[in-house]
Every structure is written in C-alpha cells, then in structure tokens.
Short mmCIF file of C-alpha atoms in Angstrom, two decimals:
data_model
loop_
_atom_site.label_atom_id
_atom_site.label_comp_id
_atom_site.label_asym_id
_atom_site.label_seq_id
_atom_site.Cartn_x
_atom_site.Cartn_y
_atom_site.Cartn_z
CA ILE A 10 0.00 -0.19 -0.11
CA VAL A 11 2.43 2.01 1.14
CA LEU A 12 4.37 1.74 -2.12
CA PHE A 13 1.00 2.72 -4.21
CA LEU A 14 0.65 5.73 -2.79
CA ILE A 15 4.33 6.66 -3.24
CA ASN A 16 4.03 5.84 -6.50
CA LYS A 17 7.66 5.36 -7.70
CA LEU A 18 6.74 2.71 -9.06
CA PRO A 19 4.62 1.16 -11.95
CA MET A 20 1.09 -0.01 -10.36
CA THR A 21 1.91 -3.44 -12.07
CA LEU A 22 4.91 -4.22 -10.97
CA VAL A 23 4.44 -2.61 -6.79
CA ALA A 24 1.47 -5.31 -7.14
CA VAL A 25 2.59 -8.46 -9.05
CA GLY A 26 5.57 -7.86 -6.89
CA GLY A 27 3.61 -8.03 -3.28
CA ALA A 28 1.79 -10.68 -4.72
CA ALA A 29 4.80 -12.79 -5.18
CA ALA A 30 6.43 -11.48 -1.94
CA MET A 31 3.08 -12.76 -0.05
CA VAL A 32 3.80 -16.13 -1.02
CA LEU A 33 7.61 -15.68 -0.66
CA PHE A 34 7.55 -14.83 3.32
CA GLY A 35 4.58 -17.14 3.35
CA ALA A 36 1.51 -15.76 4.39
CA CYS A 37 0.33 -17.93 0.95
CA GLU A 38 -0.01 -20.39 -1.58
CA PHE A 39 1.30 -18.78 -4.94
CA GLU A 40 -2.04 -20.43 -6.27
CA ASP A 41 -3.51 -18.33 -3.97
CA ALA A 42 -2.02 -15.00 -5.24
CA PHE A 43 -1.90 -15.89 -9.12
CA SER A 44 -5.05 -17.67 -8.91
CA LYS A 45 -6.92 -14.34 -10.44
CA LEU A 46 -4.93 -14.37 -13.79
CA GLY A 47 -7.93 -16.11 -14.36
CA CYS A 48 -10.78 -15.49 -12.77
CA ASP A 49 -14.00 -14.64 -14.00
CA THR A 50 -13.47 -10.62 -13.75
CA VAL A 51 -9.98 -10.61 -15.62
CA VAL A 52 -11.31 -12.42 -18.09
CA LEU A 53 -15.10 -10.48 -18.09
CA MET A 54 -12.86 -7.20 -19.01
CA ALA A 55 -10.57 -8.65 -21.73
CA SER A 56 -13.93 -10.06 -23.25
CA MET A 57 -15.35 -6.56 -22.68
CA MET A 58 -12.58 -4.92 -24.57
CA VAL A 59 -13.15 -6.75 -27.31
CA VAL A 60 -16.64 -6.36 -28.13
CA GLY A 61 -16.05 -2.74 -27.04
CA GLU A 62 -13.67 -2.23 -29.94
CA ALA A 63 -16.24 -4.01 -32.30
CA VAL A 64 -19.46 -1.64 -30.80
CA TYR A 65 -16.71 1.43 -31.79
CA GLU A 66 -15.16 -0.17 -35.36
CA VAL A 67 -18.80 -0.96 -36.68
CA GLY A 68 -19.82 2.41 -36.10
CA LEU A 69 -22.46 1.63 -33.64
CA ALA A 70 -20.84 3.28 -31.40
CA SER A 71 -21.56 6.72 -32.29
CA LEU A 72 -25.31 5.99 -33.00
CA VAL A 73 -25.16 5.11 -29.24
CA GLY A 74 -22.66 8.42 -27.82
CA ASP A 75 -24.60 11.11 -30.18
CA ARG A 76 -27.90 10.70 -28.31
CA VAL A 77 -26.14 9.99 -24.57
CA VAL A 78 -23.60 13.29 -25.58
CA ASN A 79 -27.37 14.88 -27.07
CA LEU A 80 -28.69 13.55 -23.06
CA ALA A 81 -26.25 15.63 -21.70
CA ARG A 82 -26.08 18.00 -24.02
CA GLY A 83 -22.48 17.86 -24.85
CA SER A 84 -21.79 19.05 -21.30
CA GLU A 85 -18.85 16.84 -19.96
CA ARG A 86 -19.95 17.61 -16.86
CA VAL A 87 -23.26 16.74 -17.03
CA LEU A 88 -22.28 13.07 -19.31
CA CYS A 89 -20.39 12.31 -15.89
CA MET A 90 -23.42 13.40 -14.05
CA VAL A 91 -25.89 11.36 -16.29
CA SER A 92 -23.48 8.07 -16.90
CA THR A 93 -22.65 7.89 -13.29
CA GLY A 94 -26.77 7.94 -12.32
CA LEU A 95 -27.46 5.68 -14.79
CA THR A 96 -25.25 3.38 -14.33
CA ALA A 97 -26.05 3.75 -10.30
CA LEU A 98 -29.80 3.21 -10.96
CA ILE A 99 -29.12 -0.10 -13.03
CA SER A 100 -26.70 -1.45 -10.49
CA SER A 101 -28.72 -1.53 -8.41
CA LEU A 102 -31.06 -4.63 -10.90
CA LEU A 103 -27.78 -5.98 -12.19
CA SER A 104 -24.61 -7.84 -11.28
CA ASN A 105 -22.07 -4.62 -10.77
CA VAL A 106 -20.05 -6.57 -13.08
CA ALA A 107 -21.80 -6.60 -15.54
CA THR A 108 -23.16 -2.81 -14.99
CA MET A 109 -19.92 -1.88 -15.56
CA ALA A 110 -18.81 -3.42 -18.93
CA ILE A 111 -21.59 -2.14 -20.51
CA MET A 112 -20.96 0.86 -19.59
CA ILE A 113 -17.00 0.46 -20.48
CA SER A 114 -18.00 0.00 -23.62
CA ILE A 115 -20.23 2.56 -24.65
CA ILE A 116 -18.40 5.25 -22.23
CA SER A 117 -14.89 4.05 -24.39
CA ALA A 118 -16.55 4.46 -27.73
CA ILE A 119 -18.30 8.36 -26.70
CA CYS A 120 -14.82 9.07 -26.12
CA ALA A 121 -13.30 8.33 -29.18
CA VAL A 122 -15.52 10.19 -31.13
CA ASP A 123 -15.97 12.97 -29.63
CA ARG A 124 -12.29 14.48 -28.39
CA SER A 125 -13.84 16.97 -25.71
CA ILE A 126 -14.66 14.36 -23.36
CA HIS A 127 -11.66 12.46 -21.57
CA PHE A 128 -11.82 8.65 -20.81
CA LYS A 129 -10.17 8.86 -17.00
CA ARG A 130 -12.73 12.16 -15.82
CA ILE A 131 -15.93 9.83 -16.45
CA ILE A 132 -15.16 6.42 -16.13
CA LEU A 133 -13.89 6.15 -12.05
CA PRO A 134 -17.24 8.20 -10.99
CA VAL A 135 -19.27 5.56 -13.28
CA GLY A 136 -17.27 2.18 -11.58
CA MET A 137 -18.38 4.40 -7.99
CA GLY A 138 -21.62 4.34 -9.38
CA ALA A 139 -21.96 0.28 -9.85
CA VAL A 140 -20.85 -0.23 -6.79
CA MET A 141 -22.34 2.64 -4.60
CA GLY A 142 -25.68 1.81 -6.67
CA GLY A 143 -25.15 -2.38 -6.37
CA ALA A 144 -26.14 -1.25 -2.64
CA ALA A 145 -29.53 -0.44 -3.24
CA THR A 146 -31.32 -3.53 -2.88
CA LEU A 147 -31.45 -6.68 -1.38
CA ILE A 148 -30.59 -8.23 -5.27
CA GLY A 149 -28.42 -5.26 -6.39
CA SER A 150 -24.36 -7.09 -5.69
CA THR A 151 -23.34 -10.17 -3.53
CA PRO A 152 -23.15 -8.78 -0.16
CA GLN A 153 -26.82 -7.87 0.57
CA LEU A 154 -27.56 -11.99 0.06
CA THR A 155 -24.42 -12.71 2.05
CA ALA A 156 -25.99 -11.34 4.78
CA GLN A 157 -29.17 -12.58 4.06
CA GLY A 158 -28.03 -16.42 4.51
CA ILE A 159 -26.50 -15.51 8.18
CA LEU A 160 -29.76 -13.24 9.41
CA GLU A 161 -31.44 -16.34 8.32
CA THR A 162 -28.98 -18.63 9.91
CA MET A 163 -28.79 -16.86 13.10
CA SER A 164 -31.38 -14.46 14.22
CA THR A 165 -35.99 -14.27 13.23
CA VAL A 166 -35.85 -11.76 10.75
CA LYS A 167 -34.44 -11.15 7.50
CA PHE A 168 -33.95 -8.10 4.75
CA GLY A 169 -36.93 -7.23 2.31
CA PHE A 170 -35.74 -6.03 -1.53
CA PHE A 171 -36.07 -2.45 -0.71
CA ASP A 172 -35.04 -2.44 3.16
CA PHE A 173 -31.48 -0.65 1.18
CA THR A 174 -34.10 1.18 -0.90
CA PRO A 175 -34.40 4.78 1.79
CA VAL A 176 -30.64 4.51 2.86
CA GLY A 177 -29.47 3.64 -1.19
CA LEU A 178 -30.99 6.80 -3.08
CA ILE A 179 -29.90 9.27 -1.31
CA VAL A 180 -26.27 7.51 -1.74
CA ILE A 181 -26.63 7.98 -5.33
CA ALA A 182 -27.91 11.27 -5.40
CA MET A 183 -24.98 12.02 -3.00
CA LEU A 184 -22.73 10.67 -5.20
CA VAL A 185 -23.96 12.12 -8.61
CA LEU A 186 -23.69 15.85 -6.70
CA TYR A 187 -20.26 15.06 -5.33
CA VAL A 188 -19.47 13.44 -9.27
CA GLY A 189 -21.06 16.73 -10.70
CA PHE A 190 -19.84 19.05 -8.53
CA ILE A 191 -16.50 18.49 -6.83
CA GLY A 192 -15.38 15.13 -8.38
CA TYR A 193 -15.06 16.89 -11.78
CA PRO A 194 -13.44 20.06 -11.16
CA LEU A 195 -11.11 17.86 -8.95
CA SER A 196 -10.50 15.44 -12.17
CA LYS A 197 -9.84 18.21 -14.46
CA ARG A 198 -7.01 19.01 -11.61
CA MET A 199 -6.33 15.67 -12.00
CA TRP A 200 -6.26 14.50 -15.34
CA LYS A 201 -5.50 17.21 -17.56
CA GLU A 202 -4.82 15.64 -20.70
CA PRO A 203 -5.62 11.88 -21.87
CA GLU A 204 -3.22 9.75 -21.73
CA THR A 205 -3.92 8.56 -25.43
CA PRO A 206 -5.18 10.44 -27.85
CA PRO A 207 -8.48 9.23 -28.84
CA LYS A 208 -9.06 7.34 -32.38
CA ALA A 209 -8.78 9.90 -35.30
CA VAL A 210 -12.06 10.66 -36.94
CA ASP A 211 -13.85 12.58 -39.55
CA SER A 212 -16.05 14.22 -38.22
CA PRO A 213 -16.62 14.78 -34.41
CA TYR A 214 -19.59 12.30 -33.67
CA GLY A 215 -18.51 10.67 -37.99
CA PRO A 216 -17.71 6.47 -36.45
CA PRO A 217 -15.33 4.27 -38.62
CA LYS A 218 -17.16 3.61 -41.80
CA GLY A 219 -18.23 0.51 -41.98
CA GLU A 220 -20.78 -1.22 -43.40
CA ARG A 221 -24.80 -2.01 -42.26
CA GLY A 222 -24.63 -5.91 -42.09
CA ARG A 223 -21.73 -5.45 -39.79
CA MET A 224 -23.36 -2.81 -37.67
CA ILE A 225 -26.58 -4.48 -37.20
CA ARG A 226 -24.50 -8.00 -36.68
CA THR A 227 -22.13 -6.25 -33.90
CA ALA A 228 -25.45 -4.86 -33.16
CA VAL A 229 -27.78 -7.91 -32.34
CA ILE A 230 -24.78 -8.84 -30.02
CA PHE A 231 -24.81 -6.31 -28.07
CA GLY A 232 -27.79 -6.59 -27.75
CA LEU A 233 -27.93 -10.44 -26.70
CA THR A 234 -24.89 -9.44 -24.30
CA VAL A 235 -26.55 -7.31 -22.01
CA LEU A 236 -30.19 -9.62 -21.89
CA SER A 237 -27.61 -12.56 -20.84
CA PHE A 238 -26.88 -9.89 -18.19
CA ALA A 239 -29.87 -9.08 -17.16
CA PHE A 240 -31.53 -12.82 -16.97
CA ASN A 241 -28.45 -14.35 -15.59
CA LEU A 242 -28.83 -16.69 -18.78
CA LEU A 243 -25.35 -17.55 -18.68
CA PRO A 244 -22.06 -17.08 -16.33
CA LEU A 245 -20.87 -13.40 -16.79
CA GLU A 246 -17.65 -14.30 -18.19
CA LEU A 247 -19.41 -17.17 -20.27
CA THR A 248 -21.61 -14.56 -21.35
CA ALA A 249 -18.78 -11.92 -22.75
CA LEU A 250 -16.68 -14.52 -23.83
CA LEU A 251 -18.34 -15.85 -25.99
CA SER A 252 -19.73 -12.43 -27.15
CA ALA A 253 -15.94 -11.39 -28.30
CA ILE A 254 -16.02 -14.82 -30.06
CA ALA A 255 -19.26 -14.45 -31.99
CA CYS A 256 -17.73 -10.70 -33.09
CA VAL A 257 -14.68 -12.38 -34.94
CA LEU A 258 -17.04 -14.85 -36.12
CA PHE A 259 -19.80 -12.67 -37.93
CA GLY A 260 -16.61 -10.72 -39.42
CA CYS A 261 -17.63 -7.63 -36.97
CA ILE A 262 -13.76 -6.94 -36.03
CA SER A 263 -10.96 -8.16 -37.77
CA HIS A 264 -8.72 -11.00 -35.23
CA LYS A 265 -5.61 -9.43 -35.71
CA LYS A 266 -7.63 -5.93 -33.91
CA ALA A 267 -9.26 -8.50 -31.41
CA MET A 268 -6.28 -9.24 -30.09
CA ALA A 269 -5.17 -5.43 -30.17
CA ALA A 270 -7.74 -4.26 -28.14
CA ILE A 271 -7.13 -6.20 -24.99
CA GLU A 272 -4.14 -3.92 -22.54
CA TRP A 273 -2.51 -7.11 -21.05
CA ASP A 274 -0.72 -4.07 -19.08
CA LEU A 275 -4.01 -3.47 -17.16
CA CYS A 276 -5.36 -6.71 -17.20
CA LEU A 277 -2.63 -8.33 -15.86
CA ARG A 278 -2.64 -5.66 -13.04
CA LEU A 279 -6.68 -6.05 -11.96
CA ALA A 280 -5.50 -9.87 -11.37
CA ALA A 281 -2.70 -9.12 -9.08
CA CYS A 282 -4.24 -6.61 -7.11
CA LEU A 283 -7.56 -9.21 -6.70
CA GLY A 284 -4.94 -11.71 -5.94
CA LEU A 285 -2.99 -9.20 -3.49
CA ALA A 286 -6.72 -9.04 -1.84
CA GLU A 287 -7.12 -13.02 -1.73
CA ALA A 288 -4.12 -13.09 0.35
CA VAL A 289 -4.81 -10.85 3.41
CA SER A 290 -7.95 -13.40 3.03
CA VAL A 291 -6.70 -16.59 3.32
CA SER A 292 -3.65 -15.68 5.17
CA GLY A 293 -5.98 -14.85 7.73
CA GLY A 294 -4.87 -11.17 7.45
CA ASP A 295 -8.58 -10.24 7.52
CA GLU A 296 -9.57 -11.97 10.56
CA LEU A 297 -6.26 -10.24 12.85
CA MET A 298 -7.10 -7.01 11.08
CA ALA A 299 -10.90 -7.33 12.26
CA GLY A 300 -9.75 -8.60 15.30
CA PHE A 301 -7.81 -5.28 16.23
CA LEU A 302 -10.41 -2.99 15.17
CA LEU A 303 -12.75 -4.66 17.47
CA ARG A 304 -10.76 -4.58 20.86
CA PHE A 305 -12.66 0.14 20.44
CA VAL A 306 -16.11 -1.82 21.14
CA ASN A 307 -17.24 -3.65 23.72
CA GLY A 308 -20.71 -3.92 25.32
CA ASP A 309 -20.71 -1.14 27.95
CA SER A 310 -20.26 1.52 24.89
CA SER A 311 -23.43 3.67 23.57
CA PRO A 312 -25.38 1.80 21.01
CA TRP A 313 -24.47 5.12 18.59
CA LEU A 314 -21.20 4.52 19.31
CA VAL A 315 -21.12 0.14 18.90
CA PHE A 316 -22.82 0.72 15.42
CA ALA A 317 -21.29 3.35 14.41
CA SER A 318 -17.91 1.84 14.79
CA MET A 319 -19.05 -0.97 12.63
CA VAL A 320 -19.83 0.25 10.08
CA LEU A 321 -16.79 2.20 9.96
CA PHE A 322 -14.60 -0.99 10.81
CA SER A 323 -16.46 -2.56 7.70
CA GLN A 324 -16.03 0.61 5.24
CA VAL A 325 -12.41 1.07 6.02
CA LEU A 326 -11.94 -3.42 5.49
CA THR A 327 -13.98 -3.81 2.49
CA GLN A 328 -11.36 -1.78 0.59
CA PHE A 329 -8.71 -4.09 1.46
CA MET A 330 -10.60 -7.21 0.56
CA SER A 331 -13.99 -8.64 -0.14
CA ASN A 332 -16.80 -7.00 1.03
CA SER A 333 -18.81 -10.72 1.25
CA THR A 334 -15.54 -11.65 3.71
CA VAL A 335 -16.04 -8.30 5.95
CA ILE A 336 -19.68 -9.11 6.61
CA VAL A 337 -18.67 -12.40 7.39
CA ILE A 338 -16.38 -11.80 10.00
CA PHE A 339 -18.33 -8.74 11.54
CA LEU A 340 -22.31 -9.18 10.50
CA PRO A 341 -22.07 -12.10 13.92
CA ILE A 342 -19.85 -10.62 15.81
CA ALA A 343 -23.14 -7.66 15.43
CA ILE A 344 -25.65 -10.39 15.57
CA SER A 345 -24.56 -11.02 18.80
CA LEU A 346 -24.05 -8.49 20.51
CA CYS A 347 -27.09 -6.77 19.60
CA GLU A 348 -29.08 -10.22 21.30
CA GLY A 349 -26.85 -10.00 24.56
CA LEU A 350 -27.82 -6.51 25.09
CA GLY A 351 -31.00 -6.19 23.42
CA TYR A 352 -30.55 -3.79 20.58
CA SER A 353 -32.22 -4.45 17.39
CA VAL A 354 -30.19 -6.80 14.77
CA MET A 355 -31.71 -5.00 11.50
CA PRO A 356 -30.33 -1.16 11.53
CA PHE A 357 -26.70 -3.09 12.47
CA ALA A 358 -27.66 -5.77 9.51
CA VAL A 359 -28.23 -3.35 7.25
CA GLY A 360 -25.46 -0.78 8.29
CA ILE A 361 -22.62 -3.63 8.21
CA THR A 362 -23.74 -4.85 5.15
CA MET A 363 -24.27 -1.36 3.50
CA GLY A 364 -20.67 -0.11 4.63
CA ALA A 365 -19.48 -3.24 3.66
CA SER A 366 -20.45 -2.04 -0.12
CA MET A 367 -19.03 1.06 0.18
CA ALA A 368 -15.84 -0.49 -1.77
CA VAL A 369 -14.28 2.47 -3.93
CA ALA A 370 -11.43 4.06 -2.63
CA THR A 371 -8.86 1.31 -3.44
CA PRO A 372 -8.71 -0.60 -6.74
CA MET A 373 -8.85 -3.86 -4.38
CA ALA A 374 -12.03 -3.34 -2.65
CA ASN A 375 -13.75 -5.41 -5.13
CA GLY A 376 -13.55 -6.50 -9.36
CA THR A 377 -15.56 -3.57 -10.24
CA ILE A 378 -14.33 -0.55 -9.57
CA ALA A 379 -10.71 -2.41 -10.06
CA MET A 380 -12.24 -3.02 -13.26
CA ALA A 381 -11.51 1.38 -14.04
CA LEU A 382 -7.73 0.65 -13.96
CA ILE A 383 -8.51 0.34 -17.71
CA ALA A 384 -8.05 4.03 -18.07
CA ASN A 385 -4.52 3.66 -16.13
CA TYR A 386 -5.63 5.88 -13.36
CA LYS A 387 -3.17 5.26 -10.33
CA PHE A 388 -4.05 3.65 -6.86
CA SER A 389 -3.19 7.04 -5.25
CA ASP A 390 -6.19 8.53 -7.93
CA TYR A 391 -9.00 6.29 -6.20
CA VAL A 392 -7.78 7.45 -2.84
CA LYS A 393 -8.26 11.04 -3.72
CA TYR A 394 -11.30 10.65 -5.57
CA ALA A 395 -13.25 8.25 -4.33
CA GLY A 396 -11.64 8.96 -0.99
CA PRO A 397 -13.96 11.59 0.03
CA THR A 398 -17.58 9.44 -0.76
CA ALA A 399 -17.07 6.74 1.06
CA LEU A 400 -16.24 9.26 4.37
CA VAL A 401 -19.85 10.82 3.60
CA SER A 402 -21.24 7.67 2.35
CA PHE A 403 -20.77 6.32 6.08
CA ILE A 404 -21.93 9.51 7.32
CA ILE A 405 -25.50 9.16 6.11
CA ILE A 406 -25.38 6.06 6.81
CA VAL A 407 -25.01 6.27 10.25
CA LEU A 408 -27.42 9.15 10.36
CA LEU A 409 -30.57 7.01 8.20
#
C-alpha cells in the first residue's frame, strides 16, 4: 500500500511484486496469490474490450454516443453526472460487474469519437456508481445476499427487497452531486489531458466507415449480451467471452484487431490487485485486522458508538478485501452483540452490509471498481477522488 501511494514504481510492478512477496514470505500459496490471472473478472474485462472495440469499429458506438452526449447537452460535467446516476440505477437491479462492463464499452466509444470528452474523468465515477448503486436493493450485489444468508442462520429477522433502498437512493443522489460539483473540478486538476489520444475520426461524431450489415450483426450481439447479463442466462464471464468470439466469427472485427484491443498490462494489474486481496484473506490477515479493530468496541459503549464503529470498521476493511468476507467477519459478531445487549439486529445488519458495499477507495476493494483501471489510474487517484465519497456515505449510513 505504501508503494502504491508513493507512486515511484509502475502500479502493475508493485501489484505483481506484492503478490509474489505474499508467496515468498509464506503468507499464502502461489495458487492463491496468482489464481486471479484467470478469474471471472479478468476474463470479463478482456472480452468486453474486444466487444467494445467492435462496437466502435462498425460505427454503432457513435449512434449510442451521440444520443448520450445529446442527453448531456454536450457538457462533460453533465455527462459525468448522467452516466454515474444511470449506472447506479441499472446496477441496483443488475450485476455490478455486468453493468460496469456495458458502460465501459459505451463510454470508451463516446470518448473515441468526441475529442472533448476525457475517459479518465468519467469512468471512475461510473465505477463508483456501479458499486454504490448495487447496494440500493437486496439483489443489487452479492454482499446483501451474503448478509441475508447469515441473518437466516443466526437470527429471526431477514431483509425485504427494498430495505436498503431509502438509504441507497440518498447515497446515489449524494454521489451524483459529488461527481458534478466536487469530483468534476477535482478531475480537471488531476487529469488534465488524456494519456492516449482518441482515435482519428472524420467529424466530431463520425464513426469509422462500416457496412450496414456489420453494424446490425454487432448490434444483435451486443443486445444479446446485455439480455444475458440482465437475466443471468449464462455466467457473466462466459457471456462476455462468447460475445467477443462472436464478434470475430461474424466479421464485426478482425482477429488481429480483437487481440490488439485487449490491454494485457491492465488485465495483469487487475489480476494482481485482486490476488493481493485474496492473499490477505486466505492468510488470516482479515481476521487479524478485524480483531484489532474490535478491541475498540465493547458492550458498555453507547449503542450509537457501537453501531458507528462497526460500520466504520466494515467500510475501512472493505477497501482492501472482499466485501462479502467483511460481512462474514462482522455481521455474526454484531448479531451476537445485539442479542446479548437487547439491541435490534436490523439496523446493525443494514448498516454493516451497506458499509461493506461502499468499496470504492482502492482498486483492491472489488472487481467492479478495479475494472476502472482500464483508464490507467494510479492507486492514489482512487484515494483522492473516491475517498471523500466513502467518508460521506459513512456519515449518511450512520445518520439514517
């Protein structure tokens, strides 16, 4: 983490080196640290890079991008807000990772055909929307379902579909306002120019010249991909992989261009960051940190203090490990504590679950926010840009 924050070495080198160090010093096995090289999220991101390139290649992206830009009235700030809010709402009903994959394809295409839109200023807010929006309903993301299973096992209460929605919608509204009025000015200072120039086009919204048939085939493939994501017809990574293969087989994009579209350095960086989080978990590091934090909580404390402390601990730990793991650590403790002291279990369950879902301040937090690494962010970029929203969301969760 220190090397990430100092930023003197390439982030990929630090991530891979950190995973190797975990093995070297016996914290975990090699398979644990590097198993993420072939994990679902890496396959999904690489495959969607190919699909996104095909969508751009045939000119379909410009049609979608033109509509979205028109909705934003040509304003980059409004585009950030609209994209973030739309992503959050979609993510509350669909898989976070699937929503992020779709939005990466659309936003990258918009930026490729409009030189005034900077990819870096939009994709991290979109990733934050995908993560935070997923906390707004019971089915929005895995942590809620994990918590539901623990509640059913250890208590007599369980979540309803909309138990998270009142707080979740306020968190989404906060995020959209933050992105528009604090995040956007901050992003202009942090990322003044895009690292790679947009692809050359004939006009501001002019797509590469493509055949109508290729555009139709690509639209059908992309539409079927979204439907499969929405209704879980197939595993997400398999859907994305089949979509990428279909784009090549049906002539939407050549094999050579498909391979060139995959940014292997980013895939390795993502895998190494997720591997670090896995190493922390399997080595028992998560329990060690949780035990240290729980020393500050005892039964004689104010219920408000106990509640706020558990939400805070959940939200801090979830920046470095699986949010479901954080819930497995803290929720059983909270249930036992509540039953022993006569507190209501429900607010603790909702608070801890939502706190563990606000995982946006580091790329190690979860696969969804790590997918934003496609924009070549530094580790410190996550902390500076997304960190304040984690703090504000903590305050909202505790107060509400």
